[in-house]
Amino acid sequence: MQIFRGGPKERFAPGSRGMLMARTAEKQKKRRRNMRSAPKSVKITPRAGSKKPIDLYYWPTPNGWKITIMLEECGLPYTMMPVDISKGDQFKAEFLAISPNNRMPAIVDYDGPDGKPISIFESGAILQYLGRKTGKFYPHDERARVEVDQWLFWQMANLGPKAGEANHFRDYAPEKLPYAIERFGDEMNRIYGVMNRRLEDREFLAGKYSIADIACIGWASRAERHGHDLSAFANVRRWLETMLARPAVKRGLSVKVEAAFHVDMKDPRVRAVLFNQRAR
Ligand SMILES: N[C@@H](CCC(=O)N[C@@H](CS)C(=O)NCC(=O)O)C(=O)O
């Protein structure tokens, strides 16, 4: 790959077609960058002539990134709808109507299976749906699909929830409870061990790159938050590097929401929204 330093002026004669095209490309790039960090609902990579883009209800966390990465990998146009979970957007009636578990991500696909809109919550179900819809990263062949499903469900039931608890007891619990910190720290160690063994003789979790890998990347890229630097898990590190080098993974992980930068997890109002939730 050739890397150009400097702007279009350095590469094309003033007023040339090349210069104009480069300028337009730069402007588009800038616009896309700004859109990704805008606080309101944001349209990303819309295509002329296509149906209304998918609405993605999103906050920049490992569960949210699963879907931005998948949408980017598939080249599907989407509108990012921020769900400010620090302020309680996840409890609003209109959000609960599509995501009754008061958790993001969720999507609305206006071009559903019968051409009518469909809403989906739970990141694993969304990944499978998008995989079936596009025929990408989710094989048709039953044996290959079972491989993917196993590792996708493994992420949903192990890596994700246990990392969340490890994180909570390390960083957010009002008291440092050694038992809880150790319990979930050990679990994370076990889980990375499982993943490391699995990746010993294959590049990706299900052999080929799939939604199972997409589900894991956001969590594994934050391993240090749950107390691991992955140095003991060489195969996971190699997989992580391969994943992070993918342009769509980079784009998916960089879909930002400005307001998320200003969330203070020590703020009692934020803690009251996010912690000690009970049936409503
Ligand atoms: N199993 C769900 C988990 C989603 C989840 O935990 N989302 C978190 C952010 S990472 C959330 O929306 N939290 C809101 C809350 O705790 O009220 C999925 O994979 O979609």
Short mmCIF file of C-alpha atoms and ligand atoms in Angstrom, two decimals:
data_model
loop_
_atom_site.label_atom_id
_atom_site.label_comp_id
_atom_site.label_asym_id
_atom_site.label_seq_id
_atom_site.Cartn_x
_atom_site.Cartn_y
_atom_site.Cartn_z
CA MET A 1 0.00 0.00 0.00
CA GLN A 2 1.24 3.43 -0.91
CA ILE A 3 0.91 6.08 1.75
CA PHE A 4 0.64 9.73 0.67
CA ARG A 5 1.55 12.34 3.18
CA GLY A 6 -0.07 15.73 2.91
CA GLY A 7 -3.30 16.76 1.16
CA PRO A 8 -4.40 16.57 -2.47
CA LYS A 9 -2.39 19.68 -3.39
CA GLU A 10 0.82 17.69 -3.15
CA ARG A 11 -0.44 14.99 -5.53
CA PHE A 12 -2.31 16.69 -8.38
CA ALA A 13 -1.94 19.73 -10.60
CA PRO A 14 -4.18 22.64 -9.46
CA GLY A 15 -7.65 22.47 -11.05
CA SER A 16 -7.06 18.98 -12.54
CA ARG A 17 -9.74 16.30 -12.48
CA GLY A 18 -7.60 14.25 -10.10
CA MET A 19 -7.35 17.17 -7.71
CA LEU A 20 -11.11 17.70 -7.79
CA MET A 21 -11.77 14.03 -7.13
CA ALA A 22 -9.27 13.92 -4.31
CA ARG A 23 -10.83 17.05 -2.76
CA THR A 24 -14.30 15.50 -2.95
CA ALA A 25 -13.01 12.27 -1.42
CA GLU A 26 -11.39 14.21 1.41
CA LYS A 27 -14.55 16.19 2.04
CA GLN A 28 -16.58 12.97 2.14
CA LYS A 29 -14.08 11.40 4.50
CA LYS A 30 -14.28 14.44 6.78
CA ARG A 31 -18.08 14.41 6.69
CA ARG A 32 -18.13 10.70 7.57
CA ARG A 33 -15.70 11.30 10.45
CA ASN A 34 -17.88 14.08 11.82
CA MET A 35 -21.03 12.01 11.41
CA ARG A 36 -19.54 9.15 13.38
CA SER A 37 -19.01 11.33 16.44
CA ALA A 38 -22.20 13.36 16.24
CA PRO A 39 -24.49 13.15 19.28
CA LYS A 40 -27.85 12.95 17.45
CA SER A 41 -29.07 10.14 15.23
CA VAL A 42 -26.61 9.85 12.40
CA LYS A 43 -26.76 8.41 8.88
CA ILE A 44 -23.76 6.34 7.90
CA THR A 45 -22.77 5.22 4.39
CA PRO A 46 -26.21 5.74 2.81
CA ARG A 47 -26.45 4.60 -0.81
CA ALA A 48 -28.47 6.30 -3.50
CA GLY A 49 -31.46 4.29 -4.65
CA SER A 50 -31.40 1.80 -1.76
CA LYS A 51 -34.20 1.26 0.79
CA LYS A 52 -34.24 3.22 4.03
CA PRO A 53 -31.04 2.34 5.92
CA ILE A 54 -31.15 0.05 8.95
CA ASP A 55 -31.65 1.88 12.24
CA LEU A 56 -28.99 0.84 14.73
CA TYR A 57 -29.74 1.63 18.38
CA TYR A 58 -26.28 2.01 19.75
CA TRP A 59 -23.88 3.10 22.46
CA PRO A 60 -20.12 2.68 22.02
CA THR A 61 -19.50 -0.52 24.02
CA PRO A 62 -18.32 -4.03 23.07
CA ASN A 63 -21.93 -5.15 22.46
CA GLY A 64 -22.62 -2.13 20.26
CA TRP A 65 -19.40 -2.63 18.28
CA LYS A 66 -20.46 -6.14 17.27
CA ILE A 67 -23.13 -4.60 15.11
CA THR A 68 -21.25 -1.58 13.74
CA ILE A 69 -18.48 -4.00 12.68
CA MET A 70 -20.93 -6.41 11.04
CA LEU A 71 -22.74 -3.59 9.21
CA GLU A 72 -19.42 -2.19 8.04
CA GLU A 73 -18.18 -5.63 6.97
CA CYS A 74 -21.37 -6.20 4.97
CA GLY A 75 -21.42 -2.69 3.49
CA LEU A 76 -25.00 -2.20 4.71
CA PRO A 77 -26.13 1.41 5.07
CA TYR A 78 -27.28 2.29 8.59
CA THR A 79 -28.47 5.16 10.71
CA MET A 80 -26.90 5.25 14.14
CA MET A 81 -29.44 6.11 16.83
CA PRO A 82 -27.64 6.82 20.10
CA VAL A 83 -29.16 5.20 23.22
CA ASP A 84 -27.64 7.10 26.14
CA ILE A 85 -27.63 4.30 28.69
CA SER A 86 -26.08 6.64 31.30
CA LYS A 87 -29.19 8.80 31.17
CA GLY A 88 -31.82 6.04 30.96
CA ASP A 89 -32.74 6.08 27.24
CA GLN A 90 -32.88 2.27 27.48
CA PHE A 91 -36.00 2.56 29.65
CA LYS A 92 -37.96 4.78 27.27
CA ALA A 93 -41.18 3.18 26.04
CA GLU A 94 -40.25 3.52 22.37
CA PHE A 95 -36.95 1.74 22.94
CA LEU A 96 -38.47 -0.99 25.12
CA ALA A 97 -40.94 -1.67 22.31
CA ILE A 98 -38.04 -2.98 20.22
CA SER A 99 -35.69 -4.07 23.02
CA PRO A 100 -37.74 -5.27 26.02
CA ASN A 101 -34.60 -6.21 28.00
CA ASN A 102 -33.61 -2.51 28.24
CA ARG A 103 -30.27 -3.18 26.59
CA MET A 104 -28.71 -1.97 23.37
CA PRO A 105 -27.86 -2.90 20.61
CA ALA A 106 -31.07 -3.30 18.67
CA ILE A 107 -31.89 -2.76 15.02
CA VAL A 108 -34.86 -1.97 12.83
CA ASP A 109 -34.47 -3.25 9.29
CA TYR A 110 -37.05 -1.56 7.06
CA ASP A 111 -36.33 -4.16 4.39
CA GLY A 112 -37.18 -7.23 6.49
CA PRO A 113 -37.63 -10.83 5.30
CA ASP A 114 -41.03 -10.09 3.70
CA GLY A 115 -40.02 -6.61 2.58
CA LYS A 116 -41.64 -5.19 5.72
CA PRO A 117 -39.84 -3.70 8.74
CA ILE A 118 -38.49 -6.01 11.44
CA SER A 119 -36.95 -5.13 14.81
CA ILE A 120 -34.36 -7.31 16.56
CA PHE A 121 -32.69 -7.14 19.98
CA GLU A 122 -29.84 -9.28 21.43
CA SER A 123 -26.56 -8.82 19.59
CA GLY A 124 -26.17 -12.54 18.77
CA ALA A 125 -29.60 -12.66 17.14
CA ILE A 126 -28.80 -9.49 15.19
CA LEU A 127 -25.51 -10.94 13.92
CA GLN A 128 -27.23 -14.13 12.80
CA TYR A 129 -29.99 -12.15 11.08
CA LEU A 130 -27.54 -9.94 9.22
CA GLY A 131 -25.49 -13.00 8.31
CA ARG A 132 -28.57 -14.73 6.86
CA LYS A 133 -29.72 -11.54 5.15
CA THR A 134 -26.44 -10.90 3.38
CA GLY A 135 -25.03 -14.43 3.16
CA LYS A 136 -21.82 -13.08 4.68
CA PHE A 137 -19.73 -14.35 7.62
CA TYR A 138 -22.40 -16.97 8.48
CA PRO A 139 -22.08 -20.08 6.31
CA HIS A 140 -25.06 -21.96 4.79
CA ASP A 141 -23.51 -25.38 5.17
CA GLU A 142 -24.97 -26.91 8.34
CA ARG A 143 -21.68 -28.21 9.81
CA ALA A 144 -19.93 -24.90 9.23
CA ARG A 145 -22.94 -23.01 10.63
CA VAL A 146 -22.96 -25.16 13.80
CA GLU A 147 -19.28 -24.31 14.30
CA VAL A 148 -20.10 -20.61 14.11
CA ASP A 149 -23.17 -20.93 16.35
CA GLN A 150 -21.21 -22.73 19.08
CA TRP A 151 -18.62 -19.99 19.29
CA LEU A 152 -21.16 -17.23 18.96
CA PHE A 153 -23.18 -18.65 21.87
CA TRP A 154 -19.94 -19.24 23.75
CA GLN A 155 -19.26 -15.50 23.47
CA MET A 156 -22.80 -14.56 24.47
CA ALA A 157 -22.80 -16.82 27.55
CA ASN A 158 -19.17 -16.62 28.65
CA LEU A 159 -16.77 -13.98 27.32
CA GLY A 160 -19.32 -11.13 27.31
CA PRO A 161 -21.17 -11.56 30.63
CA LYS A 162 -18.11 -12.65 32.63
CA ALA A 163 -16.00 -9.77 31.29
CA GLY A 164 -18.85 -7.43 32.24
CA GLU A 165 -18.89 -8.74 35.82
CA ALA A 166 -15.07 -8.75 36.06
CA ASN A 167 -15.14 -5.13 34.95
CA HIS A 168 -17.90 -4.22 37.37
CA PHE A 169 -16.23 -5.65 40.46
CA ARG A 170 -12.81 -4.25 39.53
CA ASP A 171 -13.86 -0.74 38.51
CA TYR A 172 -17.40 0.12 39.57
CA ALA A 173 -18.33 -1.73 42.79
CA PRO A 174 -18.42 0.66 45.78
CA GLU A 175 -16.32 -1.82 47.80
CA LYS A 176 -13.42 -3.88 46.44
CA LEU A 177 -14.69 -7.38 47.17
CA PRO A 178 -11.72 -9.77 46.82
CA TYR A 179 -13.93 -12.83 46.39
CA ALA A 180 -15.88 -11.34 43.45
CA ILE A 181 -12.76 -9.83 41.84
CA GLU A 182 -10.99 -13.17 42.05
CA ARG A 183 -13.99 -15.22 40.92
CA PHE A 184 -14.51 -13.25 37.72
CA GLY A 185 -10.76 -12.73 37.20
CA ASP A 186 -10.34 -16.52 37.28
CA GLU A 187 -13.25 -16.97 34.92
CA MET A 188 -11.68 -14.56 32.43
CA ASN A 189 -8.42 -16.45 32.70
CA ARG A 190 -10.23 -19.73 32.03
CA ILE A 191 -12.13 -18.20 29.10
CA TYR A 192 -8.99 -16.81 27.43
CA GLY A 193 -7.41 -20.23 27.94
CA VAL A 194 -10.32 -21.84 26.07
CA MET A 195 -10.06 -19.30 23.27
CA ASN A 196 -6.27 -19.70 23.08
CA ARG A 197 -6.53 -23.48 22.69
CA ARG A 198 -9.23 -23.10 20.05
CA LEU A 199 -7.03 -20.74 18.04
CA GLU A 200 -3.99 -23.01 18.25
CA ASP A 201 -4.60 -24.65 14.87
CA ARG A 202 -6.99 -22.26 13.13
CA GLU A 203 -6.92 -18.60 12.19
CA PHE A 204 -10.44 -17.81 13.37
CA LEU A 205 -12.79 -19.30 15.96
CA ALA A 206 -14.89 -21.26 13.48
CA GLY A 207 -12.08 -21.77 10.95
CA LYS A 208 -13.03 -18.97 8.57
CA TYR A 209 -13.71 -15.38 9.64
CA SER A 210 -17.32 -15.23 10.92
CA ILE A 211 -19.84 -13.52 13.15
CA ALA A 212 -18.33 -15.51 16.06
CA ASP A 213 -15.10 -13.51 15.72
CA ILE A 214 -17.05 -10.28 15.27
CA ALA A 215 -18.87 -11.00 18.55
CA CYS A 216 -15.61 -11.41 20.49
CA ILE A 217 -13.42 -8.59 19.24
CA GLY A 218 -14.80 -5.71 21.33
CA TRP A 219 -14.31 -7.66 24.54
CA ALA A 220 -10.90 -9.13 23.74
CA SER A 221 -9.61 -5.71 22.66
CA ARG A 222 -10.30 -4.49 26.21
CA ALA A 223 -8.76 -7.43 28.04
CA GLU A 224 -6.71 -5.20 30.31
CA ARG A 225 -9.94 -3.80 31.78
CA HIS A 226 -10.75 -7.17 33.21
CA GLY A 227 -7.23 -7.71 34.42
CA HIS A 228 -5.47 -9.53 31.54
CA ASP A 229 -2.76 -8.34 29.16
CA LEU A 230 -3.07 -11.50 27.01
CA SER A 231 0.70 -12.11 27.16
CA ALA A 232 -0.04 -15.63 28.37
CA PHE A 233 -2.38 -16.22 25.41
CA ALA A 234 -0.26 -15.93 22.27
CA ASN A 235 -2.91 -17.32 19.88
CA VAL A 236 -5.52 -14.86 21.16
CA ARG A 237 -3.03 -12.04 20.66
CA ARG A 238 -2.29 -13.11 17.11
CA TRP A 239 -6.04 -13.35 16.38
CA LEU A 240 -6.58 -9.91 17.96
CA GLU A 241 -3.91 -8.35 15.73
CA THR A 242 -5.46 -9.94 12.62
CA MET A 243 -8.89 -8.70 13.63
CA LEU A 244 -7.77 -5.16 14.45
CA ALA A 245 -6.05 -4.88 11.06
CA ARG A 246 -9.34 -5.33 9.18
CA PRO A 247 -10.58 -1.96 7.85
CA ALA A 248 -14.23 -2.73 8.67
CA VAL A 249 -13.29 -3.67 12.24
CA LYS A 250 -11.42 -0.38 12.54
CA ARG A 251 -14.43 1.54 11.21
CA GLY A 252 -16.87 -0.35 13.44
CA LEU A 253 -14.81 0.29 16.57
CA SER A 254 -14.52 3.97 15.72
CA VAL A 255 -18.25 4.76 15.62
CA LYS A 256 -18.32 7.23 18.46
CA VAL A 257 -20.98 9.16 20.33
CA GLU A 258 -19.70 12.45 21.72
CA ALA A 259 -21.85 12.26 24.89
CA ALA A 260 -20.24 8.94 25.85
CA PHE A 261 -16.91 10.70 26.41
CA HIS A 262 -18.48 12.77 29.17
CA VAL A 263 -20.07 9.97 31.19
CA ASP A 264 -18.73 9.92 34.75
CA MET A 265 -19.22 6.48 36.25
CA LYS A 266 -18.77 8.00 39.71
CA ASP A 267 -21.73 10.32 39.22
CA PRO A 268 -24.52 9.06 41.55
CA ARG A 269 -27.16 9.86 38.87
CA VAL A 270 -25.37 7.64 36.33
CA ARG A 271 -24.89 4.88 38.91
CA ALA A 272 -28.58 5.08 39.86
CA VAL A 273 -29.53 4.45 36.22
CA LEU A 274 -27.04 1.66 35.50
CA PHE A 275 -26.69 -0.26 38.74
CA ASN A 276 -29.07 -2.08 41.09
CA GLN A 277 -31.75 -2.29 38.43
CA ARG A 278 -34.84 -4.19 39.54
CA ALA A 279 -38.12 -5.20 37.89
CA ARG A 280 -40.20 -2.24 36.82
N1 LIG B 1 -27.04 -9.81 25.82
C1 LIG B 1 -27.17 -8.45 25.37
C2 LIG B 1 -26.36 -7.56 26.28
C3 LIG B 1 -26.41 -6.13 25.87
C4 LIG B 1 -25.88 -5.21 26.96
O1 LIG B 1 -25.50 -5.65 28.05
N2 LIG B 1 -25.86 -3.91 26.66
C5 LIG B 1 -25.48 -2.95 27.66
C6 LIG B 1 -24.32 -2.10 27.20
S1 LIG B 1 -22.91 -3.10 26.77
C7 LIG B 1 -26.65 -2.03 27.95
O2 LIG B 1 -27.42 -1.70 27.07
N3 LIG B 1 -26.79 -1.62 29.20
C8 LIG B 1 -27.87 -0.80 29.63
C9 LIG B 1 -28.18 -1.02 31.08
O3 LIG B 1 -27.38 -1.66 31.78
O4 LIG B 1 -29.22 -0.55 31.50
C10 LIG B 1 -26.70 -8.34 23.93
O5 LIG B 1 -25.72 -9.01 23.61
O6 LIG B 1 -27.31 -7.61 23.13
#
